[in-house]
Every structure is written in structure tokens, then in C-alpha cells.
Coordinates of C-alpha atoms and ligand atoms in Angstrom, one line a residue:
X1 CA -16.3 32.9 -14.2
X2 CA -12.6 32.3 -15.1
X3 CA -9.8 32.0 -12.8
X4 CA -6.2 32.3 -13.4
X5 CA -3.7 29.5 -12.1
X6 CA -0.2 29.2 -12.0
X7 CA 2.0 26.2 -12.3
X8 CA 5.8 27.0 -12.0
X9 CA 6.2 29.6 -15.0
X10 CA 3.1 28.6 -16.5
X11 CA -0.3 30.2 -16.2
X12 CA -3.5 29.0 -17.1
X13 CA -7.0 30.3 -17.4
X14 CA -9.8 27.7 -16.0
X15 CA -13.5 27.8 -15.5
X16 CA -13.6 28.6 -11.6
X17 CA -16.6 26.4 -10.5
X18 CA -14.8 23.4 -12.4
X19 CA -11.4 24.1 -11.1
X20 CA -12.7 24.4 -7.5
X21 CA -14.7 20.9 -7.9
X22 CA -11.5 19.3 -9.4
X23 CA -9.3 20.7 -6.7
X24 CA -11.6 19.8 -3.8
X25 CA -11.7 16.2 -5.4
X26 CA -7.9 15.9 -5.0
X27 CA -6.9 13.8 -2.0
X28 CA -3.9 12.0 -1.0
X29 CA -6.0 8.9 -0.6
X30 CA -9.8 8.4 -1.4
X31 CA -9.8 11.2 -3.9
X32 CA -11.2 11.2 -7.3
X33 CA -10.3 8.3 -9.4
X34 CA -10.0 9.4 -12.8
X35 CA -8.5 8.1 -16.0
X36 CA -7.1 11.3 -17.2
X37 CA -3.8 12.7 -15.7
X38 CA -5.7 16.0 -14.7
X39 CA -2.6 17.8 -13.1
X40 CA -4.7 21.2 -13.2
X41 CA -5.4 22.8 -10.7
X42 CA -2.5 21.7 -9.0
X43 CA -3.2 21.0 -5.3
X44 CA 0.3 19.4 -4.0
X45 CA 2.5 22.2 -5.3
X46 CA 5.5 20.3 -3.5
X47 CA 4.8 17.2 -5.8
X48 CA 5.4 19.3 -8.7
X49 CA 8.3 21.4 -7.6
X50 CA 10.2 17.9 -6.7
X51 CA 9.4 16.4 -9.8
X52 CA 11.1 19.2 -11.8
X53 CA 13.8 19.4 -9.2
X54 CA 14.6 15.4 -9.5
X55 CA 14.4 15.9 -13.7
X56 CA 16.7 18.5 -13.7
X57 CA 19.2 16.5 -11.4
X58 CA 19.2 13.7 -14.2
X59 CA 22.4 11.5 -14.5
X60 CA 23.3 8.5 -16.9
X61 CA 25.7 5.9 -15.2
X62 CA 27.6 5.7 -18.5
X63 CA 28.7 9.1 -18.3
X64 CA 31.0 8.6 -15.3
X65 CA 34.4 7.0 -16.1
X66 CA 35.2 3.9 -14.4
X67 CA 39.0 3.6 -15.5
X68 CA 40.3 4.5 -12.4
X69 CA 38.2 2.0 -10.3
X70 CA 39.2 -0.8 -12.8
X71 CA 42.9 -0.1 -12.3
X72 CA 42.5 -0.1 -8.4
X73 CA 40.1 -3.3 -8.2
X74 CA 43.0 -5.0 -10.4
X75 CA 45.8 -3.8 -8.5
X76 CA 46.5 -6.4 -5.7
X77 CA 48.3 -3.7 -3.5
X78 CA 46.3 -0.8 -4.2
X79 CA 43.4 -1.7 -1.9
X80 CA 42.8 -3.6 1.3
X81 CA 40.6 -6.4 1.8
X82 CA 38.5 -4.6 3.9
X83 CA 38.0 -1.7 1.3
X84 CA 37.1 -4.5 -1.5
X85 CA 34.6 -6.0 1.1
X86 CA 32.6 -2.6 1.3
X87 CA 32.5 -2.2 -2.4
X88 CA 31.2 -5.8 -2.7
X89 CA 28.7 -5.3 0.1
X90 CA 27.5 -2.1 -1.3
X91 CA 26.9 -3.4 -4.6
X92 CA 25.5 -6.5 -3.1
X93 CA 22.9 -4.7 -0.9
X94 CA 22.0 -1.8 -3.2
X95 CA 21.3 -4.3 -6.3
X96 CA 18.4 -5.6 -4.1
X97 CA 17.4 -2.6 -2.4
X98 CA 17.0 -0.1 -5.3
X99 CA 14.6 -2.7 -7.0
X100 CA 12.6 -3.2 -3.8
X101 CA 12.0 0.6 -3.6
X102 CA 11.0 1.0 -7.0
X103 CA 8.7 -2.1 -6.8
X104 CA 6.8 -0.8 -3.7
X105 CA 6.4 2.6 -5.3
X106 CA 5.0 1.2 -8.6
X107 CA 2.8 -1.4 -7.1
X108 CA 1.9 0.0 -3.8
X109 CA 2.3 3.7 -3.2
X110 CA 1.3 5.1 -6.8
X111 CA -1.5 2.7 -6.8
X112 CA -3.2 3.8 -3.9
X113 CA -2.5 7.5 -3.8
X114 CA -5.4 9.3 -5.9
X115 CA -4.3 13.0 -6.9
X116 CA -2.4 12.9 -10.3
X117 CA 0.5 15.3 -9.3
X118 CA 1.3 12.7 -6.8
X119 CA 1.3 9.9 -9.4
X120 CA 3.6 12.2 -11.3
X121 CA 6.3 12.7 -8.9
X122 CA 6.3 9.0 -7.8
X123 CA 6.7 7.9 -11.5
X124 CA 9.8 10.1 -11.7
X125 CA 11.1 8.5 -8.2
X126 CA 10.5 4.9 -9.7
X127 CA 12.5 5.9 -12.7
X128 CA 15.2 7.2 -10.5
X129 CA 15.2 3.8 -8.7
X130 CA 15.8 2.3 -12.3
X131 CA 18.8 4.4 -12.9
X132 CA 20.2 3.5 -9.6
X133 CA 19.6 -0.3 -10.5
X134 CA 21.4 0.5 -13.8
X135 CA 24.3 2.1 -12.3
X136 CA 25.0 -1.0 -10.4
X137 CA 25.0 -3.0 -13.3
X138 CA 27.5 -0.6 -14.9
X139 CA 29.7 -1.3 -11.8
X140 CA 29.5 -5.1 -11.6
X141 CA 30.4 -5.0 -15.5
X142 CA 33.1 -2.7 -15.1
X143 CA 35.0 -4.6 -12.4
X144 CA 33.7 -7.9 -13.9
X145 CA 32.2 -9.3 -10.6
X146 CA 30.0 -12.3 -11.0
X147 CA 26.4 -10.9 -10.8
X148 CA 25.5 -14.3 -9.3
X149 CA 27.6 -13.4 -6.4
X150 CA 25.8 -10.3 -6.1
X151 CA 22.4 -12.2 -5.9
X152 CA 23.8 -14.6 -3.7
X153 CA 24.6 -12.1 -0.9
X154 CA 20.9 -11.0 -0.5
X155 CA 20.2 -14.5 0.3
X156 CA 23.3 -15.5 2.1
X157 CA 24.3 -12.7 4.0
X158 CA 21.7 -12.6 7.1
X159 CA 22.0 -8.9 7.8
X160 CA 21.2 -8.1 4.2
X161 CA 18.2 -10.6 4.2
X162 CA 17.1 -9.0 7.5
X163 CA 17.1 -5.3 6.3
X164 CA 15.4 -6.5 3.1
X165 CA 12.8 -8.3 5.3
X166 CA 12.0 -5.5 7.3
X167 CA 10.8 -3.4 4.4
X168 CA 9.2 -6.3 2.0
X169 CA 6.9 -7.1 5.0
X170 CA 5.3 -3.7 4.9
X171 CA 4.9 -3.9 1.2
X172 CA 3.3 -7.2 1.2
X173 CA 0.7 -6.0 3.8
X174 CA -0.6 -3.7 1.4
X175 CA -0.8 -5.9 -2.0
X176 CA -4.2 -7.0 -1.3
X177 CA -7.9 -5.3 -1.7
X178 CA -7.9 -2.8 1.3
X179 CA -10.6 -0.4 2.1
X180 CA -8.7 2.7 2.6
X181 CA -11.4 4.4 4.3
X182 CA -10.7 2.3 7.4
X183 CA -8.3 3.6 10.1
X184 CA -6.3 0.4 10.2
X185 CA -5.8 0.5 6.5
X186 CA -4.7 4.2 6.3
X187 CA -2.0 3.3 8.9
X188 CA -1.0 0.4 7.1
X189 CA -0.1 2.8 4.2
X190 CA 1.5 5.6 6.3
X191 CA 3.5 2.9 7.8
X192 CA 4.7 2.0 4.4
X193 CA 5.6 5.3 3.3
X194 CA 7.3 6.0 6.6
X195 CA 9.3 2.7 6.5
X196 CA 10.5 3.2 2.9
X197 CA 11.1 6.9 3.1
X198 CA 12.6 7.5 6.3
X199 CA 13.7 4.2 7.9
X200 CA 15.0 2.7 4.7
X201 CA 16.2 5.2 2.1
X202 CA 16.5 7.8 4.7
X203 CA 18.4 5.8 7.4
X204 CA 19.5 2.5 6.1
X205 CA 20.9 3.5 3.0
X206 CA 23.2 5.8 4.9
X207 CA 25.7 3.3 6.3
X208 CA 26.9 2.4 3.1
X209 CA 26.8 5.7 1.7
X210 CA 29.1 7.1 4.3
X211 CA 31.7 4.2 4.1
X212 CA 31.7 4.4 0.2
X213 CA 32.2 8.3 0.2
X214 CA 34.8 7.9 3.1
X215 CA 36.8 5.5 0.3
X216 CA 36.2 8.4 -2.1
X217 CA 37.3 10.8 0.0
X218 CA 40.8 8.9 0.1
X219 CA 40.5 8.6 -4.1
X220 CA 39.6 5.1 -3.9
X221 CA 36.8 4.2 -6.5
X222 CA 36.4 7.7 -7.9
X223 CA 33.8 6.5 -10.7
X224 CA 31.7 4.3 -8.0
X225 CA 32.0 7.3 -5.2
X226 CA 30.9 9.8 -8.1
X227 CA 27.8 7.4 -8.9
X228 CA 27.0 6.9 -5.1
X229 CA 27.2 10.7 -4.7
X230 CA 24.5 11.3 -7.4
X231 CA 22.5 8.5 -5.9
X232 CA 22.6 10.2 -2.6
X233 CA 21.5 13.5 -4.2
X234 CA 18.4 11.5 -5.6
X235 CA 17.8 9.9 -2.2
X236 CA 17.6 13.0 -0.5
X237 CA 14.8 14.1 -2.9
X238 CA 12.9 10.7 -2.3
X239 CA 13.0 11.2 1.5
X240 CA 11.6 14.5 0.6
X241 CA 8.9 13.1 -1.4
X242 CA 8.1 10.5 1.1
X243 CA 8.1 13.0 3.8
X244 CA 5.7 15.3 2.1
X245 CA 3.3 12.5 1.3
X246 CA 3.1 11.4 4.9
X247 CA 2.6 14.6 6.5
X248 CA 0.0 15.3 3.8
X249 CA -1.8 11.6 4.4
X250 CA -1.7 12.3 8.1
X251 CA -3.0 16.0 7.6
X252 CA -6.0 14.9 5.7
X253 CA -6.6 11.9 8.1
X254 CA -5.8 13.1 11.5
X255 CA -7.8 10.3 13.2
X256 CA -4.9 7.9 12.7
X257 CA -2.3 10.1 14.4
X258 CA -2.6 8.6 17.5
X259 CA 0.1 8.2 20.4
X260 CA -0.2 4.6 20.1
X261 CA 0.7 5.0 16.4
X262 CA 3.4 7.3 16.7
X263 CA 5.2 5.0 19.1
X264 CA 4.8 2.1 16.7
X265 CA 6.7 4.1 14.2
X266 CA 9.4 5.1 16.7
X267 CA 9.5 1.5 17.3
X268 CA 10.0 0.5 13.4
X269 CA 12.7 3.4 13.4
X270 CA 14.5 1.8 16.2
X271 CA 14.4 -1.7 14.5
X272 CA 15.8 -0.2 11.5
X273 CA 18.6 1.4 13.3
X274 CA 19.3 -2.2 15.0
X275 CA 19.4 -4.0 11.8
X276 CA 21.4 -1.2 10.2
X277 CA 24.1 -1.5 13.0
X278 CA 24.3 -5.1 12.6
X279 CA 24.7 -4.5 9.0
X280 CA 27.6 -1.8 9.4
X281 CA 29.7 -4.4 11.6
X282 CA 29.3 -7.0 8.8
X283 CA 30.6 -4.4 6.6
X284 CA 33.5 -3.2 8.8
X285 CA 34.5 -6.4 10.6
X286 CA 37.8 -4.7 11.4
X287 CA 38.3 -0.7 11.4
X288 CA 40.2 0.3 8.5
X289 CA 41.8 3.9 7.6
X290 CA 39.1 6.5 8.1
X291 CA 36.5 3.8 8.7
X292 CA 35.7 3.2 12.3
X293 CA 32.4 1.0 12.7
X294 CA 31.6 2.9 15.9
X295 CA 31.5 6.4 14.0
X296 CA 29.3 5.0 11.5
X297 CA 26.8 3.2 13.8
X298 CA 26.6 6.7 15.8
X299 CA 26.0 8.2 12.5
X300 CA 23.1 6.3 12.0
X301 CA 21.7 7.0 15.5
X302 CA 22.1 10.6 14.3
X303 CA 20.5 10.1 11.0
X304 CA 17.6 8.4 12.4
X305 CA 16.6 11.3 14.7
X306 CA 16.9 13.7 11.9
X307 CA 14.2 11.5 10.1
X308 CA 12.1 11.3 13.1
X309 CA 12.0 15.0 13.8
X310 CA 11.4 15.6 9.9
X311 CA 7.9 13.8 10.3
X312 CA 7.3 15.3 13.7
X313 CA 8.3 12.2 15.8
X314 CA 10.4 12.4 19.0
X315 CA 13.9 11.4 18.7
X316 CA 15.1 8.1 20.0
X317 CA 18.7 9.3 21.0
X318 CA 18.2 13.0 22.0
X319 CA 21.2 15.2 21.7
X320 CA 23.5 12.7 19.7
X321 CA 26.1 14.3 18.0
X322 CA 27.0 13.8 14.2
X323 CA 30.5 12.0 14.5
X324 CA 31.4 12.4 10.7
X325 CA 30.7 16.1 10.1
X326 CA 32.6 16.0 6.7
X327 CA 30.1 13.7 5.5
X328 CA 27.7 16.2 5.7
X329 CA 29.8 18.7 3.7
X330 CA 30.5 15.9 1.1
X331 CA 26.7 15.0 0.7
X332 CA 26.2 18.6 -0.6
X333 CA 26.7 18.1 -3.9
X334 CA 25.3 21.5 -5.1
X335 CA 28.3 23.4 -3.9
X336 CA 30.7 21.2 -5.8
X337 CA 31.9 22.2 -9.3
X338 CA 32.7 18.9 -10.5
X339 CA 33.7 17.4 -13.8
X340 CA 30.2 16.1 -14.5
X341 CA 28.8 19.5 -14.3
X342 CA 28.9 20.0 -18.1
X343 CA 26.5 17.4 -18.8
X344 CA 24.2 18.3 -15.9
X345 CA 23.8 21.6 -17.3
X346 CA 23.1 20.0 -20.7
X347 CA 20.3 18.0 -19.1
X348 CA 19.1 21.2 -17.4
X349 CA 19.3 23.4 -20.5
X350 CA 17.3 20.9 -22.3
X351 CA 14.5 20.6 -19.8
X352 CA 14.5 24.4 -19.4
X353 CA 14.1 24.4 -23.3
X354 CA 10.9 22.6 -22.9
X355 CA 9.6 24.9 -20.5
X356 CA 10.0 27.9 -22.9
X357 CA 8.4 25.7 -25.6
X358 CA 5.6 24.8 -23.2
X359 CA 5.0 28.5 -22.4
X360 CA 4.5 29.2 -25.9
X361 CA 1.5 27.4 -26.4
Ligands
FE401 FE1 17.6 4.5 -5.2
MN402 MN1 15.3 6.2 -3.7

């Protein structure tokens, strides 16, 4: 018997019995291991949809002009020391962080999940971390910052060292032979996905995102600000990828979703928040125009609770208000008609042309 399957705008006719068997064999973990990248029939529809969405948001660092940023960086009077320090901390922290996230996807998460459409979206996710790492190189070279200084920051700035250690720990725990049929191993993976998606990309990235966008709002570092806005748009998709992955992993392995495990995850988020607050105090030793460390630390409490709720966990600071509402507005990049629009549309056109070509096959 034949059955019709729909993938996006494409239609496929598959042998029903084979398709059903292949569908049933698809699992987040412990599913059928196959050398062939058999996307059909698609089980995790969200993964394919996010993959398409991420691809349509493609950007390249060099398309963003850095002329104004270079001018401001060189002009003694254009910036305060506090503002320069935020840019250094931003470049220093993210230079390490983007690589750590990409490495964990490629060597841990993408290795352990079994459904091909999950591997597909994780491949794109890892590629976007490469774009982010590349954008930092572009900033470093444009401002003529000594790259060794950035490297030294992730060894010499204790609050950066602690943030990195917090995440690399849950990555290292999984780099060995693990029997993923054991509940304890499944929890290690769930913990990894939670820490990377919700604690790191979802919360610990937001202190600097907020500070850099606050400068951007004052017309300082327009090129860097723009790159961070594109990065932030990518990160919202990454948080969503890891949130869905986490939810499906839990759904398929209900035995690991114990009260004790939930509390462990909330405890990890609390730790992430503490580390991020210490880091924010380092970035903002003194309050500067439009930049108050208290606002940013409260913002972290607020964001952390949104992440916890997103995966069905109780908040840590129930009822907390967003102290920086303008940030939410600025992060909503979709609404804005910006100078980069032309290029984004070009990429989107190219990808929809591919869809049309595929459809004719
Ligand atoms: Fe990133
Ligand atoms: Mn990311």
C-alpha cells in the first residue's frame, strides 16, 4: 500500500508499511542507527521547520560595515572606558563561548541523537556557531585588537573561567562510552541539553547581549551591534532547537522526569544565574550611561525564569518584572526594516528557488 507524506511544500509517496516501520524506529536517542540520512518520513517536524527558518536567516559578517565602529574605537573622546571594556568583554567571552557550544553539538549531542532530522538541524546549529565565531574574528581584525588578549581573557578573567567551566563540565561528562538505555545516562544528556540551551545560550548570553544592544541604541558600535542582533536572532532559534529536543527526550523517556531531577535542573539554572550576575558586575564595574548593573542582573533573573517555564520547570523568582522592556523590542528583529534587508532577501530568494527546483523533481 502507498501513502502520501508531506514535508514542507513537498509531497512524497512512500510504501506505507516501510514508512511506518521507519517512522516507529525514529527516536531522539536509542532509535535505529543508520548510515543513510533517511529524513523520510519526517517524525520531528519542528526540527525540519527550524532548519528551514535558520537557513533563511543566513548572514555573513563581512556584509556588515564596520567603518563607524573603527572610527569610534580610534577616537579617544568618542567613548568612555566603561564602554570600551564592555566591547572587550563581549569579544573575549563570546570568542570562547561560541566555540564551546559548536563543539558540544558536534561531539556530544549530534553524536548521541539518532533521528536524521535532528542531526540535520543540529548541523545547521553548529554551522551558525561557526558564523558567530567568524563574526568575532571580523570584529577583532576591524578594531585591531590583539587576538592573544582575547584568548588571555578566558584564562585570566575569573568570571569568564567559571562560566566556561560550568558548561564544559556537563560536556566532558558525556565524552565517553555511555549506555543510553540507563536512566542515569539519559539524565546526563538531558542535563547537557538543558545547560547548553537554557542556561548558557538562553540565559548567560543575555547579559552581554543587553549591554551591547544598549550601546547600539545610543549609536555606539553600530556594526558590532548589528552583528550581535543577528547573533541574537540565531540564538533564539538555538534555544528553541534545544528546548524541543529536551521536551521530546523527556517525553520519550518519562522515567527520568523525577521530582529530584527537576530540582537538580533548577539548581543548575540558579548556579548559571549566580555566575552570570558576577560576570555582569565585572563587565559593569561602574554604572555608565543607560547601563546599570542592577537592571542587567534583574534582567537575568527574569530571562532565567522564562527559560525554566519554557521547559515546564517552576521559576526561581516568581513574579519578577522585566526591568529592560526596550530590550525585548530591540530583539524583535523581524519587525525592523534595516539596511541589511536586501541581503537577507537575496539569501531567502535563493533558498526558495531551491525549493521550487526540488518541487519539480
Ligand atoms: Fe552562537
Ligand atoms: Mn548558539
